Coordinates of C-alpha atoms in Angstrom, one line a residue:
Chain A
M1 CA -136.4 35.3 -70.4
T2 CA -135.9 38.6 -72.3
G3 CA -138.0 39.5 -75.3
S4 CA -135.3 38.9 -77.8
A5 CA -134.4 35.5 -76.4
A6 CA -138.1 34.5 -76.4
S7 CA -138.4 35.6 -80.0
A8 CA -135.2 33.6 -80.9
R9 CA -136.7 30.5 -79.2
H10 CA -140.2 30.7 -80.5
G11 CA -139.4 32.7 -83.6
E12 CA -141.8 33.3 -86.5
G13 CA -142.4 30.7 -89.2
P14 CA -140.4 27.5 -89.7
L15 CA -136.7 27.2 -88.7
A16 CA -134.1 26.4 -91.4
I17 CA -131.2 24.3 -90.1
I18 CA -128.2 24.1 -92.4
A19 CA -126.9 20.7 -91.3
G20 CA -123.4 19.4 -91.3
G21 CA -122.2 16.0 -90.0
G22 CA -122.7 14.6 -86.5
S23 CA -125.6 14.3 -84.1
L24 CA -126.1 18.0 -83.4
P25 CA -128.4 19.0 -86.3
S26 CA -131.0 16.4 -85.3
T27 CA -130.6 17.3 -81.6
V28 CA -131.3 21.0 -82.4
A29 CA -134.2 20.0 -84.8
A30 CA -135.8 17.9 -82.0
A31 CA -135.4 20.7 -79.5
A32 CA -137.1 23.2 -81.8
R33 CA -139.9 20.8 -82.6
A34 CA -140.4 20.1 -78.9
Q35 CA -141.1 23.8 -78.6
G36 CA -143.8 23.5 -81.2
R37 CA -141.8 24.9 -84.1
R38 CA -141.8 23.6 -87.6
V39 CA -138.2 22.7 -88.8
V40 CA -136.8 22.3 -92.3
L41 CA -133.4 20.7 -92.5
F42 CA -130.9 21.6 -95.3
P43 CA -128.4 18.8 -95.1
I44 CA -125.1 19.5 -96.8
R45 CA -124.1 16.8 -99.3
G46 CA -120.8 15.0 -98.2
S47 CA -121.1 16.3 -94.7
A48 CA -124.5 15.5 -93.3
E49 CA -125.5 11.9 -92.6
P50 CA -128.7 10.7 -94.3
D51 CA -129.7 8.3 -91.4
R52 CA -129.7 11.1 -88.9
L53 CA -132.5 13.1 -90.7
G54 CA -135.4 11.1 -89.2
D55 CA -138.8 12.3 -90.3
V56 CA -137.8 16.0 -90.5
P57 CA -138.6 17.6 -93.9
H58 CA -135.4 18.3 -95.7
H59 CA -133.7 19.5 -98.9
W60 CA -130.2 18.4 -99.7
I61 CA -127.8 21.2 -100.8
G62 CA -124.3 21.3 -102.0
A63 CA -121.7 23.1 -99.9
A64 CA -121.4 25.7 -102.7
Q65 CA -125.1 25.9 -103.5
F66 CA -125.9 29.0 -101.6
G67 CA -128.4 30.2 -104.2
R68 CA -130.3 26.9 -103.9
F69 CA -130.5 27.2 -100.2
L70 CA -131.8 30.8 -100.3
R71 CA -134.5 30.0 -102.8
L72 CA -135.7 26.9 -101.0
A73 CA -135.6 28.5 -97.6
A74 CA -137.6 31.4 -98.8
S75 CA -140.2 29.2 -100.5
E76 CA -140.5 27.2 -97.2
G77 CA -141.3 30.5 -95.5
C78 CA -138.2 30.3 -93.3
R79 CA -136.6 33.5 -91.9
D80 CA -134.5 32.1 -89.0
V81 CA -131.5 30.1 -89.9
V82 CA -129.2 28.0 -87.8
M83 CA -125.9 26.5 -89.1
I84 CA -124.8 23.4 -87.1
G85 CA -122.7 20.3 -87.5
S86 CA -119.2 19.6 -88.9
V87 CA -118.5 20.8 -92.4
L88 CA -115.3 20.2 -94.3
R89 CA -113.9 23.5 -95.5
P90 CA -115.4 23.5 -99.0
T91 CA -113.5 24.2 -102.2
I92 CA -114.8 25.4 -105.5
T93 CA -113.1 22.5 -107.2
T94 CA -114.7 19.7 -105.1
H95 CA -118.3 21.0 -105.1
L96 CA -120.4 22.2 -108.0
P97 CA -121.3 25.8 -107.2
D98 CA -124.7 27.2 -108.4
L99 CA -125.0 30.5 -110.2
Y100 CA -125.7 32.6 -107.2
T101 CA -122.6 31.2 -105.5
L102 CA -120.5 31.8 -108.6
R103 CA -121.4 35.5 -108.4
L104 CA -120.2 35.4 -104.8
V105 CA -116.9 33.8 -105.7
P106 CA -114.8 36.9 -105.5
R107 CA -116.3 37.7 -102.0
F108 CA -115.8 34.1 -100.9
L109 CA -112.2 34.0 -102.1
K110 CA -111.5 37.1 -100.0
L111 CA -113.1 35.4 -97.0
F112 CA -111.1 32.2 -97.6
R113 CA -107.9 34.1 -97.3
G114 CA -108.6 34.7 -93.6
G115 CA -109.2 32.1 -90.9
D116 CA -112.4 30.3 -90.1
D117 CA -113.7 33.3 -88.2
R118 CA -113.8 35.5 -91.3
L119 CA -115.3 32.8 -93.5
L120 CA -118.1 32.0 -91.1
S121 CA -118.8 35.7 -90.3
G122 CA -118.9 36.4 -94.0
I123 CA -121.5 33.7 -94.6
G124 CA -123.5 35.1 -91.7
A125 CA -123.4 38.6 -93.2
I126 CA -124.6 37.4 -96.6
L127 CA -127.5 35.6 -95.0
E128 CA -128.5 38.8 -93.1
E129 CA -128.3 40.9 -96.3
R130 CA -130.8 38.5 -97.9
G131 CA -133.3 39.1 -95.2
F132 CA -132.6 36.0 -93.1
R133 CA -131.8 36.0 -89.4
L134 CA -128.9 33.9 -88.3
L135 CA -129.4 32.3 -84.9
G136 CA -126.9 30.3 -82.8
A137 CA -127.9 26.7 -82.3
H138 CA -127.7 27.4 -78.5
E139 CA -130.3 30.1 -78.8
V140 CA -132.8 27.6 -80.3
A141 CA -131.7 24.7 -78.0
P142 CA -129.9 26.0 -74.9
E143 CA -129.9 22.4 -73.5
I144 CA -127.0 21.6 -75.9
L145 CA -124.6 23.9 -74.0
M146 CA -122.0 22.5 -71.7
P147 CA -123.1 23.0 -68.0
E148 CA -120.7 24.1 -65.3
G149 CA -119.2 21.2 -63.3
A150 CA -118.5 17.6 -64.0
L151 CA -120.4 15.5 -66.5
A152 CA -118.9 12.1 -65.5
R153 CA -117.5 10.6 -62.4
G154 CA -113.9 11.7 -62.8
R155 CA -112.6 14.8 -61.0
P156 CA -109.6 16.9 -61.9
S157 CA -106.5 16.9 -59.6
A158 CA -104.9 20.1 -58.3
Q159 CA -102.3 19.7 -61.2
D160 CA -105.1 19.3 -63.7
L161 CA -106.8 22.5 -62.4
A162 CA -103.5 24.4 -62.8
D163 CA -103.2 22.9 -66.4
I164 CA -106.8 24.0 -67.1
A165 CA -106.0 27.6 -65.9
R166 CA -102.9 27.7 -68.1
G167 CA -104.7 26.4 -71.1
L168 CA -107.5 29.0 -70.8
E169 CA -104.9 31.8 -70.5
L170 CA -103.1 30.6 -73.6
L171 CA -106.3 30.4 -75.6
S172 CA -107.1 33.9 -74.5
A173 CA -103.7 35.2 -75.5
M174 CA -103.9 33.6 -78.9
G175 CA -107.5 34.6 -79.4
R176 CA -107.0 37.5 -81.8
F177 CA -104.9 35.3 -84.2
D178 CA -107.8 33.0 -85.1
V179 CA -105.8 30.0 -84.4
G180 CA -107.7 27.2 -82.8
Q181 CA -110.1 26.8 -79.9
A182 CA -108.2 24.1 -78.1
V183 CA -104.8 23.2 -76.5
V184 CA -103.4 20.3 -74.5
V185 CA -101.5 21.2 -71.3
A186 CA -99.8 18.5 -69.2
N187 CA -98.0 19.2 -65.9
G188 CA -97.6 22.9 -66.8
R189 CA -96.2 22.1 -70.3
V190 CA -98.1 23.0 -73.5
L191 CA -98.1 19.7 -75.5
A192 CA -100.2 20.9 -78.5
V193 CA -102.0 23.9 -79.9
E194 CA -104.8 23.3 -82.3
A195 CA -104.5 25.0 -85.7
A196 CA -105.5 23.6 -89.1
E197 CA -105.8 20.0 -88.0
G198 CA -108.8 20.6 -85.7
T199 CA -109.3 19.2 -82.2
D200 CA -109.6 15.5 -83.3
G201 CA -106.5 15.8 -85.4
M202 CA -104.6 17.5 -82.6
L203 CA -105.5 14.7 -80.1
D204 CA -104.5 12.0 -82.7
H205 CA -101.2 13.9 -83.1
V206 CA -100.6 13.9 -79.3
A207 CA -101.3 10.2 -79.3
L208 CA -98.8 9.6 -82.0
L209 CA -96.1 11.7 -80.3
R210 CA -96.7 9.7 -77.1
R211 CA -96.4 6.4 -79.0
E212 CA -93.1 7.6 -80.5
G213 CA -91.8 8.5 -77.0
R214 CA -91.6 12.2 -77.8
I215 CA -93.8 13.2 -74.9
R216 CA -92.3 12.5 -71.6
V217 CA -95.3 13.4 -69.4
H218 CA -96.7 10.2 -67.9
S219 CA -99.9 8.8 -69.4
G220 CA -103.0 9.8 -67.4
M221 CA -101.7 13.4 -67.1
G222 CA -102.7 16.4 -69.2
V223 CA -105.9 18.2 -70.1
L224 CA -107.6 19.1 -73.4
V225 CA -108.8 22.6 -72.8
K226 CA -111.4 24.0 -75.2
A227 CA -113.0 27.4 -75.2
P228 CA -114.2 30.0 -77.8
K229 CA -111.8 32.8 -78.7
P230 CA -112.4 36.2 -77.1
G231 CA -114.9 38.0 -79.4
Q232 CA -115.7 34.8 -81.3
N233 CA -119.1 34.9 -83.0
L234 CA -121.0 32.3 -80.9
R235 CA -123.9 32.2 -83.4
I236 CA -121.9 30.3 -86.0
D237 CA -118.9 28.8 -84.3
L238 CA -119.3 27.4 -80.9
P239 CA -116.6 24.9 -79.9
S240 CA -118.0 21.4 -79.3
I241 CA -117.1 18.1 -77.8
G242 CA -118.7 14.6 -78.2
P243 CA -118.1 11.0 -77.4
Q244 CA -115.3 10.7 -80.0
T245 CA -113.5 13.7 -78.2
V246 CA -113.4 11.6 -75.1
E247 CA -112.2 8.5 -76.9
R248 CA -109.4 10.4 -78.6
A249 CA -108.4 12.3 -75.4
A250 CA -108.1 8.8 -73.7
A251 CA -106.0 7.5 -76.6
A252 CA -103.8 10.5 -76.2
G253 CA -103.2 9.5 -72.6
L254 CA -104.9 12.6 -71.1
A255 CA -106.5 12.9 -67.6
G256 CA -109.5 14.8 -68.8
I257 CA -111.3 17.5 -70.8
A258 CA -112.2 21.0 -69.7
V259 CA -114.7 23.1 -71.7
A260 CA -115.9 26.6 -71.3
A261 CA -119.3 26.2 -69.5
G262 CA -122.2 27.8 -71.3
R263 CA -120.0 28.6 -74.3
A264 CA -119.5 25.2 -75.9
I265 CA -121.7 22.4 -77.2
V266 CA -121.9 18.9 -75.9
A267 CA -123.0 16.4 -78.6
E268 CA -124.6 13.2 -77.3
P269 CA -124.0 13.9 -73.6
E270 CA -125.2 10.4 -72.5
R271 CA -122.7 8.5 -74.8
L272 CA -120.0 11.1 -73.8
T273 CA -120.5 10.4 -70.1
L274 CA -120.4 6.6 -70.7
A275 CA -117.2 7.0 -72.6
A276 CA -115.7 9.2 -69.9
D277 CA -116.6 6.7 -67.1
R278 CA -115.3 3.8 -69.1
T279 CA -112.0 5.5 -69.8
G280 CA -111.7 7.2 -66.4
L281 CA -111.4 10.7 -67.9
F282 CA -113.0 13.8 -66.2
V283 CA -115.1 16.1 -68.3
M284 CA -115.6 19.5 -66.7
G285 CA -117.5 22.7 -67.7
V286 CA -115.4 25.6 -66.4
R287 CA -115.9 29.3 -66.2
D288 CA -113.3 31.2 -68.2
E289 CA -114.7 34.7 -68.1
G290 CA -112.4 35.7 -65.2
V291 CA -109.2 34.7 -67.0
A292 CA -106.8 37.5 -67.9
G293 CA -106.1 38.0 -71.6
Chain B
M1 CA -66.2 45.0 -79.3
T2 CA -67.1 45.5 -75.6
G3 CA -64.9 44.2 -72.8
S4 CA -67.3 41.4 -71.8
A5 CA -67.8 40.3 -75.4
A6 CA -64.1 40.2 -75.9
S7 CA -63.7 38.1 -72.7
A8 CA -66.5 35.8 -73.9
R9 CA -64.7 35.2 -77.3
H10 CA -61.2 34.9 -76.0
G11 CA -62.0 33.6 -72.5
E12 CA -59.5 32.0 -70.2
G13 CA -58.4 28.4 -70.4
P14 CA -60.0 25.8 -72.7
L15 CA -63.6 25.9 -73.7
A16 CA -65.9 23.0 -72.8
I17 CA -68.6 22.3 -75.3
I18 CA -71.4 20.0 -74.2
A19 CA -72.4 18.6 -77.6
G20 CA -75.7 17.3 -78.8
G21 CA -76.6 16.1 -82.4
G22 CA -76.1 17.9 -85.7
S23 CA -73.3 19.9 -87.2
L24 CA -73.4 22.9 -84.8
P25 CA -71.0 21.6 -82.1
S26 CA -68.2 21.0 -84.5
T27 CA -68.9 24.4 -86.2
V28 CA -68.6 26.2 -82.8
A29 CA -65.5 24.1 -81.9
A30 CA -63.8 25.1 -85.2
A31 CA -64.7 28.8 -84.7
A32 CA -63.2 28.8 -81.1
R33 CA -60.1 27.0 -82.3
A34 CA -59.7 29.4 -85.2
Q35 CA -59.5 32.1 -82.5
G36 CA -56.6 30.2 -80.9
R37 CA -58.6 28.7 -78.1
R38 CA -58.3 25.1 -76.9
V39 CA -61.6 23.2 -77.0
V40 CA -62.7 20.1 -75.2
L41 CA -65.9 18.4 -76.5
F42 CA -68.3 16.6 -74.2
P43 CA -70.5 14.7 -76.7
I44 CA -73.7 13.3 -75.2
R45 CA -74.2 9.6 -75.8
G46 CA -77.3 8.9 -77.9
S47 CA -77.4 12.5 -79.2
A48 CA -74.0 13.5 -80.5
E49 CA -72.7 11.9 -83.7
P50 CA -69.2 10.2 -83.4
D51 CA -68.1 11.0 -87.0
R52 CA -68.6 14.8 -86.4
L53 CA -66.0 15.0 -83.6
G54 CA -62.9 15.2 -85.9
D55 CA -59.7 15.6 -84.0
V56 CA -61.1 17.6 -81.1
P57 CA -60.2 16.1 -77.7
H58 CA -63.4 14.8 -76.2
H59 CA -65.0 12.8 -73.3
W60 CA -68.3 11.1 -73.9
I61 CA -71.0 11.7 -71.2
G62 CA -74.4 10.4 -70.5
A63 CA -77.3 12.8 -70.6
A64 CA -77.8 12.2 -66.9
Q65 CA -74.1 12.2 -66.0
F66 CA -73.8 15.7 -64.8
G67 CA -71.3 14.8 -62.1
R68 CA -69.0 13.1 -64.7
F69 CA -69.1 16.3 -66.8
L70 CA -68.3 18.6 -63.9
R71 CA -65.4 16.4 -62.8
L72 CA -63.9 16.0 -66.2
A73 CA -64.4 19.7 -67.2
A74 CA -62.7 20.8 -64.0
S75 CA -59.7 18.4 -64.5
E76 CA -59.3 19.8 -68.1
G77 CA -59.1 23.3 -66.6
C78 CA -62.3 24.5 -68.3
R79 CA -64.3 27.3 -66.9
D80 CA -66.4 28.4 -69.9
V81 CA -69.1 26.1 -71.0
V82 CA -71.2 26.1 -74.2
M83 CA -74.2 23.8 -74.6
I84 CA -75.1 23.3 -78.3
G85 CA -76.7 20.7 -80.6
S86 CA -80.0 18.8 -80.5
V87 CA -80.6 16.8 -77.3
L88 CA -83.6 14.5 -76.8
R89 CA -85.3 15.4 -73.6
P90 CA -83.6 12.9 -71.3
T91 CA -85.5 10.6 -68.9
I92 CA -84.1 9.0 -65.7
T93 CA -85.3 5.7 -67.0
T94 CA -83.5 5.7 -70.3
H95 CA -80.1 7.1 -69.1
L96 CA -78.0 5.8 -66.3
P97 CA -77.6 8.8 -63.9
D98 CA -74.3 9.2 -61.9
L99 CA -74.3 9.9 -58.2
Y100 CA -74.1 13.6 -58.5
T101 CA -77.1 13.7 -60.8
L102 CA -79.0 11.4 -58.5
R103 CA -78.6 14.0 -55.7
L104 CA -80.0 16.5 -58.1
V105 CA -83.0 14.4 -59.0
P106 CA -85.5 16.3 -56.8
R107 CA -84.4 19.5 -58.4
F108 CA -84.5 18.1 -61.9
L109 CA -88.0 16.6 -61.4
K110 CA -89.2 20.1 -60.4
L111 CA -87.6 21.6 -63.5
F112 CA -89.1 18.9 -65.7
R113 CA -92.5 19.9 -64.6
G114 CA -92.1 23.2 -66.5
G115 CA -91.4 23.7 -70.1
D116 CA -88.0 23.6 -71.9
D117 CA -87.2 27.1 -70.6
R118 CA -87.3 26.1 -67.0
L119 CA -85.3 22.9 -67.6
L120 CA -82.5 24.7 -69.5
S121 CA -82.4 27.7 -67.2
G122 CA -82.1 25.3 -64.3
I123 CA -79.1 23.4 -65.8
G124 CA -77.5 26.8 -66.5
A125 CA -78.0 27.8 -62.9
I126 CA -76.4 24.6 -61.6
L127 CA -73.4 25.2 -63.8
E128 CA -72.9 28.7 -62.5
E129 CA -73.2 27.5 -58.9
R130 CA -70.4 25.1 -59.5
G131 CA -68.1 27.9 -60.6
F132 CA -68.5 27.5 -64.4
R133 CA -69.5 30.2 -66.8
L134 CA -72.2 29.4 -69.2
L135 CA -71.8 31.1 -72.6
G136 CA -74.1 31.2 -75.6
A137 CA -72.7 29.4 -78.7
H138 CA -73.2 32.7 -80.6
E139 CA -70.9 34.5 -78.1
V140 CA -68.1 32.2 -79.0
A141 CA -68.9 32.0 -82.7
P142 CA -71.0 35.0 -83.8
E143 CA -70.7 33.7 -87.4
I144 CA -73.3 31.0 -86.7
L145 CA -76.1 33.6 -86.3
M146 CA -78.7 34.2 -89.0
P147 CA -77.9 37.4 -90.9
E148 CA -80.5 40.0 -91.9
G149 CA -81.8 39.5 -95.4
A150 CA -82.0 36.6 -97.9
L151 CA -79.6 33.6 -97.7
A152 CA -80.7 32.1 -101.1
R153 CA -82.1 33.4 -104.4
G154 CA -85.8 33.3 -103.4
R155 CA -87.6 36.4 -102.2
P156 CA -90.9 36.6 -100.2
S157 CA -94.0 38.0 -101.9
A158 CA -96.1 40.7 -100.3
Q159 CA -98.5 38.0 -99.0
D160 CA -95.4 36.1 -97.6
L161 CA -94.3 39.3 -95.8
A162 CA -97.8 39.7 -94.3
D163 CA -97.7 36.1 -93.1
I164 CA -94.2 36.7 -91.6
A165 CA -95.5 39.7 -89.7
R166 CA -98.5 37.7 -88.4
G167 CA -96.3 34.8 -87.4
L168 CA -93.9 37.0 -85.4
E169 CA -96.8 38.7 -83.6
L170 CA -98.3 35.3 -82.7
L171 CA -95.0 34.0 -81.4
S172 CA -94.7 37.2 -79.3
A173 CA -98.2 36.8 -77.9
M174 CA -97.5 33.2 -77.0
G175 CA -94.1 33.9 -75.6
R176 CA -94.9 33.8 -71.9
F177 CA -96.4 30.4 -72.2
D178 CA -93.2 28.6 -73.2
V179 CA -94.9 26.9 -76.1
G180 CA -92.7 26.7 -79.2
Q181 CA -90.5 29.0 -81.2
A182 CA -92.1 28.4 -84.5
V183 CA -95.4 28.7 -86.4
V184 CA -96.6 28.2 -89.9
V185 CA -98.8 30.9 -91.5
A186 CA -100.2 30.7 -95.0
N187 CA -102.4 33.4 -96.6
G188 CA -103.2 35.0 -93.2
R189 CA -104.2 31.6 -91.7
V190 CA -102.3 30.0 -88.9
L191 CA -101.7 26.4 -90.1
A192 CA -99.6 25.1 -87.2
V193 CA -98.1 26.1 -83.9
E194 CA -95.1 24.3 -82.6
A195 CA -95.4 22.6 -79.2
A196 CA -94.0 19.3 -78.0
E197 CA -93.4 18.0 -81.5
G198 CA -90.6 20.4 -82.3
T199 CA -90.1 22.3 -85.6
D200 CA -89.3 19.3 -87.7
G201 CA -92.3 17.4 -86.3
M202 CA -94.6 20.4 -86.9
L203 CA -93.4 20.6 -90.6
D204 CA -93.9 16.9 -91.1
H205 CA -97.4 17.2 -89.6
V206 CA -98.3 20.1 -92.0
A207 CA -97.0 17.9 -94.9
L208 CA -99.3 15.1 -93.7
L209 CA -102.3 17.4 -93.4
R210 CA -101.7 18.7 -96.9
R211 CA -101.4 15.1 -98.3
E212 CA -104.7 14.3 -96.6
G213 CA -106.3 17.4 -98.2
R214 CA -107.0 19.0 -94.9
I215 CA -105.1 22.2 -95.8
R216 CA -106.8 24.1 -98.5
V217 CA -104.1 26.7 -99.1
H218 CA -102.3 26.1 -102.4
S219 CA -98.9 24.4 -102.3
G220 CA -96.1 27.0 -102.6
M221 CA -97.8 29.3 -100.1
G222 CA -97.1 29.8 -96.4
V223 CA -94.1 30.6 -94.3
L224 CA -92.3 28.9 -91.4
V225 CA -91.7 31.7 -88.9
K226 CA -89.1 31.0 -86.2
A227 CA -88.0 33.4 -83.4
P228 CA -87.0 33.1 -79.8
K229 CA -89.6 33.8 -77.2
P230 CA -89.5 37.3 -75.6
G231 CA -87.2 37.0 -72.6
Q232 CA -85.8 33.6 -73.7
N233 CA -82.4 32.8 -72.4
L234 CA -80.3 33.1 -75.6
R235 CA -77.3 31.5 -73.9
I236 CA -78.9 28.1 -73.8
D237 CA -81.8 28.0 -76.3
L238 CA -81.4 29.8 -79.5
P239 CA -83.8 28.7 -82.2
S240 CA -82.0 27.1 -85.2
I241 CA -82.5 26.1 -88.8
G242 CA -80.5 23.8 -91.1
P243 CA -80.7 22.1 -94.5
Q244 CA -83.2 19.6 -93.2
T245 CA -85.5 22.5 -92.1
V246 CA -85.6 23.6 -95.7
E247 CA -86.2 20.1 -97.0
R248 CA -89.1 19.7 -94.6
A249 CA -90.6 23.1 -95.3
A250 CA -90.5 22.3 -99.0
A251 CA -92.2 18.9 -98.3
A252 CA -94.9 20.8 -96.4
G253 CA -95.5 22.9 -99.5
L254 CA -94.4 26.2 -98.0
A255 CA -93.0 29.3 -99.9
G256 CA -90.2 30.0 -97.5
I257 CA -88.7 30.4 -94.1
A258 CA -88.3 33.5 -92.0
V259 CA -86.0 33.5 -88.9
A260 CA -85.2 36.3 -86.4
A261 CA -82.0 37.9 -87.7
G262 CA -79.2 37.8 -85.1
R263 CA -81.3 35.7 -82.7
A264 CA -81.2 32.3 -84.4
I265 CA -78.6 29.9 -85.5
V266 CA -78.0 28.7 -89.1
A267 CA -76.4 25.2 -89.3
E268 CA -74.5 24.4 -92.5
P269 CA -75.4 27.6 -94.3
E270 CA -73.9 26.5 -97.6
R271 CA -75.9 23.2 -97.7
L272 CA -79.0 25.1 -96.5
T273 CA -78.6 27.7 -99.4
L274 CA -78.2 24.9 -101.9
A275 CA -81.4 23.2 -100.6
A276 CA -83.3 26.4 -100.8
D277 CA -82.2 27.2 -104.3
R278 CA -83.0 23.6 -105.4
T279 CA -86.5 23.7 -103.9
G280 CA -87.2 27.4 -104.7
L281 CA -87.8 28.4 -101.1
F282 CA -86.8 31.8 -99.7
V283 CA -84.8 31.9 -96.4
M284 CA -84.9 35.3 -94.8
G285 CA -83.4 36.8 -91.7
V286 CA -86.0 39.3 -90.4
R287 CA -85.9 41.8 -87.6
D288 CA -88.6 41.1 -85.0
E289 CA -87.7 43.7 -82.3
G290 CA -90.4 46.1 -83.4
V291 CA -93.3 43.7 -83.3
A292 CA -95.9 44.5 -80.7
G293 CA -96.4 41.8 -78.0

């Protein structure tokens, strides 16, 4: 382990986790505490789930209460910050901003004009300016990363492997446009490209197209391919899959899921593996570094 | 006019038009007849609309009755063939194939494994092998092509122009993957990428995401950008827009539509312009040759 990685894992003082929805915030909190580190959760109202907080000390914050977070995190003695979990893209109109956030409005509005990359990078930059250190969840808890190879019993066919390669190439070619992190490829044909709808929305849309008879590829063919964009800031925006990804991919009639090994997060791997074995889907961690852009 | 263009427009013998749905087949037929050429329509059952055939001589064919088409077209003395109009991707199971088509099944199955490009190019190659000459609808009726500049009263804003440039770049970058011919970009953000759902399906999906509050870009922003892929065979697969494209783009809350000038078809331009002026959308023909890939 290098010195910087050791300092990221063991850090100084308590770890602040800005927590969105899903199981990942508590997984990361448990991993940090298992390393003997104190953790303070900052669950985001409307996104984080109260019954997932367990016994971890926490302060609820609004999605537009950046000032409140900075003040509380400083008073808790936190310097390291992790942002993890699903957050609905916040709007000024649906969340009450605090004064500090209001002062940042012009800057946020500018960030909102870009894609997710710019928004998230901008939040990271503001944290750094205020003396915090933004860490990737995987730096605190490397065990949440997708391993290379199969998670469940299913294995991709030769056609599936060709579809995976094509999907990785397409994601790479689209990378600089800040589109999505996922595509669906079946039998050499691109069925869907993720954009504003997110991965779950894309899979639901593929399921709908199939029910309507608008996809002529047989059920049980096709792969969801998910990988970070080239140059993506892995500290704040790692792609992730969970049990519900498997359920939705199965409902969309796909053969399996391929995810960039070591560069994507697996939420609830045991439940995910059970779902994959029940539905017959394969779930593979694949290397995508060698794919031409 | 060059010699080959003149021969394409005036041709020899009657022109065979394999006709799918929409208004374009009758538009092309009328243009060819206005040039003094005899036309025989081959409307595809289930796709072409009977009340659009007018007084043009015609023979109905099944989508999988390639042999029937070849026999009838030869007996009518046709050598030049145009394929135009919307056709649902046919399946062997939903259309009764004739004997000639059955012999081609292995070849078609291979073509079906690829994207639309491969399927359409394959059909074109089979026509050429049998002694026919496949022409682009725009070679017979150049007046159906999108002109450069605005069709209706609306004009794009500076932000719209930036979105158009981004959309053209993204289409160019995705070109070699045979994905779609259209994207929606709003305020620098890619909202949707067309794949299996087609342009209408993509616009309906954007409208749905907006109704569900999953798109945070204000209504009245964003552009549908549509252009052929680099290297696309313009003889058989020119992108097109029509009045319903404007209606759907308006329902999706977009500001307008930008289409590659001279490399896309406009169906029913008068009705399209009326729809654009009623909904306030701009419809622009733009040059995309200079955009970097």
